[in-house]
Short mmCIF file of C-alpha atoms in Angstrom, two decimals:
data_model
loop_
_atom_site.label_atom_id
_atom_site.label_comp_id
_atom_site.label_asym_id
_atom_site.label_seq_id
_atom_site.Cartn_x
_atom_site.Cartn_y
_atom_site.Cartn_z
CA ASP N 25 -25.22 -17.91 18.86
CA VAL N 26 -23.72 -14.68 20.17
CA TYR N 27 -20.06 -14.28 20.97
CA LYS N 28 -17.91 -11.31 21.93
CA ARG N 29 -14.59 -10.42 23.46
CA GLN N 30 -13.48 -7.04 24.74
CA GLU N 31 -10.05 -5.89 25.79
CA PHE N 32 -9.41 -2.77 27.83
CA GLY N 33 -6.25 -1.68 29.55
CA PHE N 34 -3.54 0.93 29.76
CA LEU N 35 -0.18 1.30 28.08
CA PHE N 36 2.65 3.37 29.46
CA VAL N 37 5.05 4.85 26.93
CA ASN N 38 8.30 6.39 28.08
CA ASP N 39 9.93 8.88 25.67
CA PRO N 40 8.83 7.19 22.40
CA THR N 41 11.06 7.54 19.34
CA PRO N 42 9.63 8.02 15.84
CA LYS N 43 10.85 4.52 14.98
CA PHE N 44 8.91 3.05 17.89
CA ALA N 45 5.79 5.06 17.06
CA ASP N 46 5.93 4.14 13.37
CA TYR N 47 2.73 2.27 12.39
CA ARG N 48 1.75 2.01 16.09
CA GLY N 49 0.55 5.58 16.65
CA LEU N 50 2.11 5.67 20.14
CA ASP N 51 3.93 9.00 19.86
CA GLU N 52 3.12 10.55 23.26
CA THR N 53 4.77 9.94 26.62
CA GLY N 54 2.64 8.68 29.51
CA ALA N 55 -0.21 6.29 30.21
CA GLN N 56 -2.71 5.78 27.41
CA PRO N 57 -5.88 3.66 27.29
CA ASP N 58 -5.99 0.64 25.02
CA LEU N 59 -9.30 -0.62 23.63
CA ALA N 60 -9.95 -3.54 21.28
CA GLY N 61 -12.58 -6.17 20.76
CA MET N 62 -14.43 -8.53 18.50
CA GLY N 63 -17.86 -10.12 18.42
CA GLY N 64 -20.89 -11.10 16.44
CA TRP N 65 -23.68 -13.59 16.09
CA ARG N 66 -24.75 -16.45 13.81
CA THR N 67 -28.12 -18.14 13.32
CA SER N 68 -29.10 -21.63 12.20
CA SER N 69 -30.34 -20.18 8.90
CA GLY N 70 -26.82 -18.92 8.04
CA HIS N 71 -27.29 -15.24 8.87
CA PHE N 72 -24.29 -13.69 10.57
CA PHE N 73 -22.79 -10.41 11.75
CA GLU N 74 -19.17 -9.90 12.87
CA PHE N 75 -17.04 -6.96 13.95
CA TYR N 76 -13.42 -6.48 14.89
CA GLY N 77 -11.60 -3.44 16.29
CA SER N 78 -8.07 -2.80 17.51
CA LYS N 79 -6.00 0.16 18.77
CA LEU N 80 -9.15 2.27 18.77
CA PRO N 81 -7.77 5.18 20.90
CA TYR N 82 -4.66 5.61 18.71
CA ASP N 83 -3.85 6.94 15.26
CA ALA N 84 -3.32 3.32 14.12
CA ARG N 85 -6.95 2.28 14.77
CA GLN N 86 -8.62 -0.41 12.73
CA LEU N 87 -12.27 -1.41 12.49
CA GLU N 88 -13.91 -4.13 10.37
CA VAL N 89 -17.59 -5.07 10.06
CA GLU N 90 -19.04 -7.94 8.03
CA GLY N 91 -22.50 -9.48 7.79
CA GLY N 92 -24.93 -11.32 5.56
CA ARG N 93 -26.12 -14.84 4.94
CA GLN N 94 -23.55 -17.56 4.43
CA GLY N 95 -23.61 -18.94 0.89
CA TYR N 96 -25.95 -16.21 -0.41
CA TYR N 97 -24.67 -12.69 0.21
CA ASP N 98 -22.46 -10.67 2.51
CA PHE N 99 -21.40 -7.07 2.97
CA ARG N 100 -18.26 -5.66 4.53
CA VAL N 101 -16.95 -2.29 5.69
CA ASP N 102 -13.48 -1.50 6.97
CA TYR N 103 -11.66 1.55 8.29
CA GLN N 104 -7.95 1.88 9.03
CA GLU N 105 -5.44 4.59 9.88
CA ILE N 106 -1.72 4.07 9.19
CA PRO N 107 0.69 6.61 10.73
CA ARG N 108 4.31 7.02 9.64
CA TYR N 109 6.91 8.97 11.64
CA GLN N 110 10.14 9.52 9.71
CA GLY N 111 11.47 12.67 11.36
CA HIS N 112 14.07 11.15 13.68
CA GLY N 113 15.16 14.45 15.27
CA THR N 114 15.13 16.19 11.88
CA VAL N 115 15.42 19.98 11.84
CA THR N 116 14.94 22.46 9.01
CA PRO N 117 15.31 26.21 8.44
CA PHE N 118 12.19 26.24 6.25
CA ALA N 119 8.81 27.46 7.38
CA GLY N 120 5.64 26.08 5.83
CA GLU N 121 6.03 22.33 6.34
CA GLY N 122 3.04 20.54 4.85
CA THR N 123 2.40 23.26 2.23
CA ASP N 124 3.67 23.82 -1.33
CA ARG N 125 5.61 27.01 -0.42
CA LEU N 126 8.65 26.79 1.82
CA THR N 127 10.29 30.02 2.96
CA LEU N 128 13.48 30.96 4.82
CA PRO N 129 13.74 33.55 7.60
CA ASN N 130 14.79 37.03 6.52
CA THR N 131 17.92 36.66 8.64
CA TRP N 132 18.99 33.40 7.05
CA SER N 133 22.56 33.00 5.82
CA TYR N 134 24.74 29.98 5.20
CA ALA N 135 27.12 31.17 7.92
CA ASN N 136 24.32 31.78 10.42
CA GLN N 137 21.80 28.96 9.98
CA ALA N 138 19.74 29.67 13.10
CA PRO N 139 16.92 29.35 13.81
CA LEU N 140 16.21 25.71 12.99
CA GLY N 141 12.78 24.26 13.61
CA SER N 142 11.62 20.68 13.98
CA ALA N 143 10.61 18.83 10.81
CA ARG N 144 8.21 16.08 11.84
CA LEU N 145 8.16 14.36 8.44
CA GLU N 146 5.09 12.38 9.36
CA THR N 147 2.20 11.12 7.28
CA LYS N 148 -1.17 9.64 8.06
CA ARG N 149 -2.94 7.34 5.62
CA THR N 150 -6.69 6.81 6.07
CA VAL N 151 -8.27 3.85 4.28
CA ILE N 152 -12.03 3.41 3.98
CA GLY N 153 -13.41 0.42 2.13
CA ALA N 154 -16.71 -1.32 1.47
CA GLY N 155 -17.71 -4.43 -0.41
CA PHE N 156 -20.61 -6.65 -1.37
CA THR N 157 -20.80 -10.28 -2.53
CA PHE N 158 -23.91 -11.94 -3.99
CA ARG N 159 -24.28 -15.61 -4.96
CA ALA N 160 -27.14 -16.92 -7.08
CA PHE N 161 -28.27 -20.25 -8.58
CA ASP N 162 -25.31 -22.11 -7.00
CA ASN N 163 -23.12 -21.21 -9.99
CA TRP N 164 -22.94 -17.41 -10.12
CA LYS N 165 -21.04 -15.02 -7.89
CA PHE N 166 -20.80 -11.22 -8.05
CA ASP N 167 -18.20 -9.17 -6.13
CA LEU N 168 -17.89 -5.42 -5.72
CA ASP N 169 -15.24 -3.64 -3.63
CA VAL N 170 -14.58 0.09 -3.42
CA GLN N 171 -11.87 1.89 -1.46
CA LYS N 172 -10.76 5.44 -0.76
CA GLN N 173 -7.30 6.27 0.55
CA GLU N 174 -6.24 9.69 1.80
CA LYS N 175 -2.68 10.53 2.81
CA GLU N 176 -1.59 13.79 4.43
CA GLY N 177 1.60 15.12 5.97
CA SER N 178 5.13 15.73 4.73
CA LYS N 179 8.11 13.73 3.51
CA ALA N 180 11.79 14.33 2.83
CA PHE N 181 12.59 15.72 -0.62
CA ALA N 182 15.66 17.19 -2.29
CA GLY N 183 16.47 19.58 -5.11
CA GLY N 184 18.92 22.27 -6.11
CA VAL N 185 20.71 24.15 -8.84
CA PHE N 186 24.12 22.49 -8.69
CA PHE N 187 25.52 19.71 -6.53
CA VAL N 188 27.26 22.33 -4.38
CA ASN N 189 24.02 24.01 -3.31
CA ALA N 190 21.40 21.25 -3.28
CA ALA N 191 18.87 21.40 -0.46
CA GLN N 192 16.77 18.89 1.43
CA PHE N 193 13.38 20.03 2.64
CA PRO N 194 9.96 18.74 3.79
CA SER N 195 7.75 18.25 0.75
CA PRO N 196 3.95 18.26 1.18
CA VAL N 197 1.87 15.09 0.96
CA ASN N 198 -1.83 15.55 0.31
CA TYR N 199 -3.41 13.13 -2.10
CA GLU N 200 -6.17 10.59 -2.42
CA THR N 201 -6.67 7.37 -4.35
CA ASP N 202 -10.05 5.90 -5.29
CA ARG N 203 -10.23 2.24 -6.31
CA ILE N 204 -12.93 -0.09 -7.55
CA ASP N 205 -12.76 -3.84 -8.20
CA THR N 206 -15.71 -5.81 -9.47
CA SER N 207 -16.11 -9.27 -10.94
CA LEU N 208 -18.69 -11.79 -12.13
CA GLU N 209 -17.90 -15.50 -11.83
CA TYR N 210 -19.49 -18.69 -13.08
CA ALA N 211 -18.43 -22.19 -12.02
CA ASN N 212 -19.65 -25.74 -12.39
CA ASN N 213 -18.04 -29.16 -12.33
CA TRP N 214 -16.08 -28.68 -15.57
CA LEU N 215 -16.00 -24.93 -16.30
CA GLN N 216 -14.89 -21.79 -14.44
CA LEU N 217 -15.19 -18.27 -15.90
CA ARG N 218 -14.44 -14.88 -14.40
CA ALA N 219 -14.91 -11.39 -15.89
CA GLY N 220 -13.44 -8.50 -13.93
CA PHE N 221 -12.87 -4.76 -13.94
CA SER N 222 -10.38 -2.76 -11.86
CA GLY N 223 -10.01 0.99 -11.77
CA ALA N 224 -7.96 3.54 -9.85
CA ASP N 225 -8.00 7.34 -9.77
CA PHE N 226 -5.11 9.22 -8.14
CA ASN N 227 -5.43 12.93 -7.27
CA ASN N 228 -2.69 15.11 -5.79
CA ASP N 229 -3.77 18.42 -4.24
CA TYR N 230 -0.27 19.82 -4.84
CA SER N 231 1.14 19.88 -8.37
CA ALA N 232 4.51 21.35 -7.33
CA VAL N 233 6.56 22.58 -4.38
CA THR N 234 8.51 25.87 -4.37
CA TRP N 235 11.29 26.72 -1.93
CA ASP N 236 13.77 29.49 -1.19
CA ASN N 237 17.26 28.39 -2.12
CA PRO N 238 19.31 28.41 1.12
CA VAL N 239 22.65 28.58 -0.73
CA ALA N 240 21.89 30.76 -3.76
CA ILE N 241 24.99 31.76 -5.73
CA GLY N 242 23.53 34.74 -7.61
CA LEU N 243 22.69 33.17 -10.97
CA GLY N 244 18.94 33.69 -10.71
CA ASP N 245 18.69 30.66 -8.47
CA GLU N 246 17.14 32.36 -5.44
CA LEU N 247 13.91 30.39 -5.98
CA SER N 248 13.46 26.78 -7.06
CA ARG N 249 10.47 24.63 -7.96
CA THR N 250 9.83 21.00 -8.82
CA ALA N 251 6.79 19.05 -9.89
CA LEU N 252 5.19 16.46 -7.61
CA GLU N 253 3.32 13.26 -8.41
CA PRO N 254 0.77 14.01 -11.18
CA ASP N 255 -2.88 13.01 -11.22
CA ASN N 256 -3.50 9.82 -13.20
CA GLU N 257 -6.11 7.18 -13.91
CA TYR N 258 -5.93 3.46 -14.59
CA HIS N 259 -8.49 0.86 -15.57
CA GLN N 260 -8.31 -2.77 -16.65
CA PHE N 261 -10.73 -5.36 -17.99
CA SER N 262 -9.95 -9.04 -17.65
CA LEU N 263 -11.44 -12.39 -18.59
CA SER N 264 -10.09 -15.68 -17.26
CA GLY N 265 -11.28 -19.23 -17.25
CA ALA N 266 -10.49 -22.92 -17.01
CA VAL N 267 -12.15 -25.94 -18.53
CA ARG N 268 -11.74 -29.63 -17.76
CA ILE N 269 -12.39 -31.37 -21.07
CA THR N 270 -11.64 -34.83 -19.71
CA ASP N 271 -10.07 -36.22 -16.56
CA TRP N 272 -6.66 -36.05 -18.27
CA LEU N 273 -7.01 -32.84 -20.30
CA ARG N 274 -7.38 -29.34 -18.81
CA PHE N 275 -7.12 -25.88 -20.33
CA SER N 276 -6.88 -22.44 -18.69
CA GLY N 277 -6.33 -18.94 -20.02
CA LYS N 278 -6.55 -15.24 -19.27
CA VAL N 279 -6.99 -12.09 -21.33
CA SER N 280 -6.66 -8.57 -19.93
CA SER N 281 -6.51 -5.07 -21.35
CA GLY N 282 -5.84 -1.83 -19.48
CA GLU N 283 -5.04 1.83 -19.95
CA VAL N 284 -3.12 4.42 -17.92
CA THR N 285 -3.66 8.14 -18.61
CA GLN N 286 -1.97 11.25 -17.22
CA ASP N 287 -2.90 14.73 -18.37
CA ASP N 288 -1.67 17.21 -15.74
CA LEU N 289 -0.60 20.62 -17.01
CA PHE N 290 3.13 21.11 -17.50
CA LEU N 291 5.07 23.53 -15.34
CA PRO N 292 7.17 26.13 -17.19
CA TYR N 293 10.71 25.02 -17.97
CA SER N 294 12.00 27.25 -15.18
CA ILE N 295 10.68 29.46 -12.42
CA SER N 296 13.31 32.05 -13.35
CA PRO N 297 11.86 35.04 -15.27
CA ASP N 298 14.84 34.84 -17.66
CA TYR N 299 13.18 31.83 -19.31
CA ALA N 300 9.55 32.89 -19.06
CA ASP N 301 9.30 33.17 -22.88
CA ARG N 302 10.61 29.66 -23.53
CA PRO N 303 7.58 27.93 -25.14
CA LEU N 304 6.45 24.43 -24.34
CA PRO N 305 5.45 22.17 -27.27
CA ARG N 306 2.14 21.32 -25.57
CA GLU N 307 0.18 22.19 -22.42
CA SER N 308 0.34 18.70 -20.94
CA LEU N 309 1.95 15.32 -21.53
CA ASP N 310 -1.31 13.77 -22.73
CA GLY N 311 0.24 10.52 -21.58
CA ARG N 312 -1.53 7.32 -22.53
CA LEU N 313 -0.22 3.81 -22.00
CA GLU N 314 -2.17 0.75 -23.08
CA THR N 315 -1.32 -2.61 -21.53
CA SER N 316 -2.54 -6.00 -22.61
CA MET N 317 -1.84 -9.57 -21.64
CA TYR N 318 -3.07 -12.51 -23.65
CA ASN N 319 -2.65 -16.11 -22.63
CA VAL N 320 -4.21 -16.97 -25.95
CA ALA N 321 -3.38 -20.66 -25.78
CA GLY N 322 -3.37 -20.44 -22.03
CA ARG N 323 -2.02 -23.43 -20.14
CA LEU N 324 -2.79 -26.87 -21.52
CA GLN N 325 -2.23 -29.85 -19.26
CA MET N 326 -2.44 -33.44 -20.49
CA ARG N 327 -1.88 -36.69 -18.63
CA LEU N 328 -0.42 -39.01 -21.25
CA ALA N 329 -0.07 -42.03 -18.98
CA ARG N 330 0.34 -42.90 -15.36
CA GLY N 331 3.11 -40.66 -14.00
CA ILE N 332 3.57 -38.73 -17.30
CA ASP N 333 2.21 -35.18 -17.77
CA LEU N 334 2.60 -32.72 -20.64
CA THR N 335 2.15 -28.98 -20.06
CA ALA N 336 2.15 -26.33 -22.80
CA SER N 337 1.76 -22.58 -22.26
CA TYR N 338 1.86 -19.40 -24.33
CA LYS N 339 1.84 -15.82 -23.08
CA SER N 340 1.80 -12.50 -24.92
CA ASN N 341 2.37 -9.13 -23.22
CA GLU N 342 2.12 -5.74 -24.88
CA ARG N 343 2.92 -2.29 -23.51
CA ASP N 344 1.73 0.16 -26.16
CA ASN N 345 2.86 3.64 -25.12
CA LYS N 346 0.81 6.13 -27.12
CA THR N 347 2.19 9.24 -25.43
CA PRO N 348 2.86 11.89 -28.14
CA VAL N 349 6.48 12.57 -29.07
CA ASP N 350 7.57 16.23 -29.03
CA VAL N 351 10.74 18.27 -28.91
CA TYR N 352 11.47 19.93 -25.55
CA GLU N 353 14.05 22.58 -24.62
CA PRO N 354 14.62 21.90 -20.90
CA VAL N 355 16.27 24.20 -18.40
CA SER N 356 18.17 22.16 -15.84
CA PHE N 357 18.33 23.39 -12.25
CA GLU N 358 16.25 26.48 -13.18
CA VAL N 359 19.23 28.36 -14.79
CA TYR N 360 21.04 25.95 -17.13
CA PRO N 361 19.47 25.71 -20.63
CA ARG N 362 19.98 22.39 -22.41
CA PRO N 363 19.88 21.44 -26.11
CA PRO N 364 16.52 20.35 -27.56
CA ARG N 365 15.56 16.72 -27.00
CA SER N 366 12.59 14.46 -27.62
CA ASN N 367 10.75 12.35 -25.09
CA ARG N 368 10.88 8.58 -25.52
CA PRO N 369 7.63 6.73 -24.81
CA TYR N 370 9.07 3.27 -24.21
CA GLY N 371 7.00 0.24 -25.14
CA TYR N 372 7.42 -3.42 -25.91
CA GLU N 373 5.81 -6.61 -27.17
CA ARG N 374 6.79 -9.92 -25.60
CA GLU N 375 5.86 -13.49 -26.51
CA GLN N 376 6.77 -16.47 -24.34
CA GLY N 377 6.18 -20.17 -25.00
CA ARG N 378 7.01 -23.27 -23.01
CA ILE N 379 6.50 -27.04 -23.36
CA GLU N 380 7.37 -29.31 -20.46
CA LEU N 381 7.21 -33.09 -20.06
CA ARG N 382 7.16 -34.50 -16.52
CA PHE N 383 7.81 -38.13 -15.68
CA ARG N 384 7.67 -39.63 -12.20
CA PRO N 385 8.86 -43.26 -12.36
CA MET N 386 9.25 -43.51 -8.57
CA ARG N 387 7.76 -41.80 -5.55
CA ASN N 388 10.96 -39.86 -4.76
CA LEU N 389 12.22 -39.40 -8.34
CA ARG N 390 10.92 -36.85 -10.84
CA LEU N 391 12.30 -36.08 -14.32
CA ASN N 392 11.44 -32.89 -16.25
CA ALA N 393 12.44 -31.85 -19.78
CA GLY N 394 11.20 -29.24 -22.19
CA LEU N 395 11.64 -26.36 -24.63
CA PHE N 396 11.09 -22.62 -24.18
CA SER N 397 11.20 -19.42 -26.24
CA ASP N 398 11.16 -15.72 -25.32
CA ASP N 399 10.90 -13.05 -28.06
CA MET N 400 10.78 -9.34 -27.29
CA GLU N 401 10.47 -6.22 -29.45
CA ARG N 402 11.09 -2.77 -27.93
CA THR N 403 10.63 0.84 -29.02
CA TYR N 404 13.03 3.78 -28.53
CA GLN N 405 15.76 1.56 -27.07
CA GLN N 406 19.24 0.56 -28.24
CA VAL N 407 18.33 -3.10 -28.60
CA LEU N 408 15.08 -3.27 -30.56
CA LYS N 409 14.60 -7.04 -30.74
CA THR N 410 15.83 -10.08 -28.84
CA GLU N 411 15.08 -13.76 -29.40
CA GLU N 412 15.83 -16.49 -26.90
CA ASP N 413 15.26 -20.21 -27.47
CA GLY N 414 16.44 -23.06 -25.31
CA CYS N 415 15.86 -26.41 -23.73
CA PHE N 416 16.12 -27.67 -20.20
CA GLY N 417 16.23 -30.82 -18.18
CA GLU N 418 15.93 -31.56 -14.50
CA ALA N 419 16.20 -34.59 -12.26
CA GLN N 420 14.94 -34.47 -8.68
CA TRP N 421 15.83 -37.28 -6.31
CA SER N 422 14.55 -36.27 -2.89
CA PRO N 423 16.21 -34.41 -1.26
CA LEU N 424 18.66 -33.64 -4.14
CA ALA N 425 18.04 -31.87 -7.46
CA LEU N 426 20.11 -31.47 -10.67
CA SER N 427 19.19 -28.96 -13.38
CA LEU N 428 20.58 -28.33 -16.89
CA ILE N 429 19.58 -25.41 -19.10
CA HIS N 430 20.82 -24.77 -22.65
CA ILE N 431 20.10 -21.53 -24.54
#
C-alpha cells in the first residue's frame, strides 16, 4: 500500500517581529511559499518506508525518514533547524557581532554614543540524527542512535570592571554537541534486562570573548575578557532489569555509573599586563566528576492478600567530584586582586529507603502507611551530614484525600 499527502501554499507575513519569527523562521516581510508533506508504503511482509517534512522553505525546516521491516529491524534519519530571534530592536556600539573580539569605534565616548548598529542576537541550531534498531530471536533488541547538534549566532552577555561601568554586548555562539545512545535488551515472560551506554561530547569554537570597555575609568580597564562555555565530555553506563518471581512478587532495579570531564586551558587571571606575571597553580582545571546511582535492592513489590500490597525500595546516589584542589589568586574585574582561595569540588553521597503498605478495603477507599529514611553526606559544605527518618499515613476516599507525615 502506498500513501502520500502533499501541502503547498503561500504565506504572507507583514512586518514580522523577532518574537513572531522565533522558532518559526518567518523573519522576512512578504509572500513566501510553504511546502510540507508525508508519505510512504507498506507491504504484506511487513516492509515499510515513511517520510515526513514540514516548513521546508524556511529556517525552521524539519525532515524525518524511517524504514525497515516491522518486528525485525528499522532505520531512521532526521534533520531539523531551530531558529531563535532574541534581538527585539536591540542596538549596540560594538562591531564584530558573532566573533570573539568586539571593538568600539575610534570616535566612541560615553557622552557621544553614536553610531549604534543593530544587534540581531539570533542563533540557529541544526540537528542531524540517525538510528538503527534490530530485533532477533523474539527476545533480543539492539538500539543505536547518534546525533550531531551545531549552534551558531550570538546571544546577550554582560561583564564589566565595577557595577558603575558594566557593559552588555553580543557574545558569540559557535559550538557543537555529539551524542550517542545505544542499548541491548532482553525480555521474556518473567524477565526484562537492559544494558545501555550514553555519551556526549561538547566543543566550543570560542574559549573566550574580549571587548573594549565602553566606560573605562583609567585603572587599566580599557580591555576586558571572560571565558565562555568550556569543552567537556560525558559518558554513562547503565544496567536495569525487572523479574517476576511469582504472580505476587516482583523485583526491579537499576545501576548506572558515569563520568564528566573538562580539561580546557585556563585563561590568565587578568588581561591587564599589570598581572601578567601572576602564576596559575595549573594549566587547566582537570575537572573530573564521577556519578553513580545504585538501586541495589531496587523496588520489591509483594501482594500479601487480596487488596493488600507491600512495596520496599532502596536508592543510593553518589557524586564523587575528583577535581584537584588548588590555591588560586584571582583578579576580579581585571584590576582588583583578591586574597588567595581554594576551589571547592562539591560532592555528596545519598541513601534513601522506603517501605509502604497499601490496603484497599473498598473500591473508592485506599489506605497507605509506611516508613522512610533519607541520609546524606556532603563535602566542602557547612552541613556535612543530615539524617531524616519518618513515617507517613494517607487515606483516600474518592474524591477526597487526607495525608499525615511525621519526621
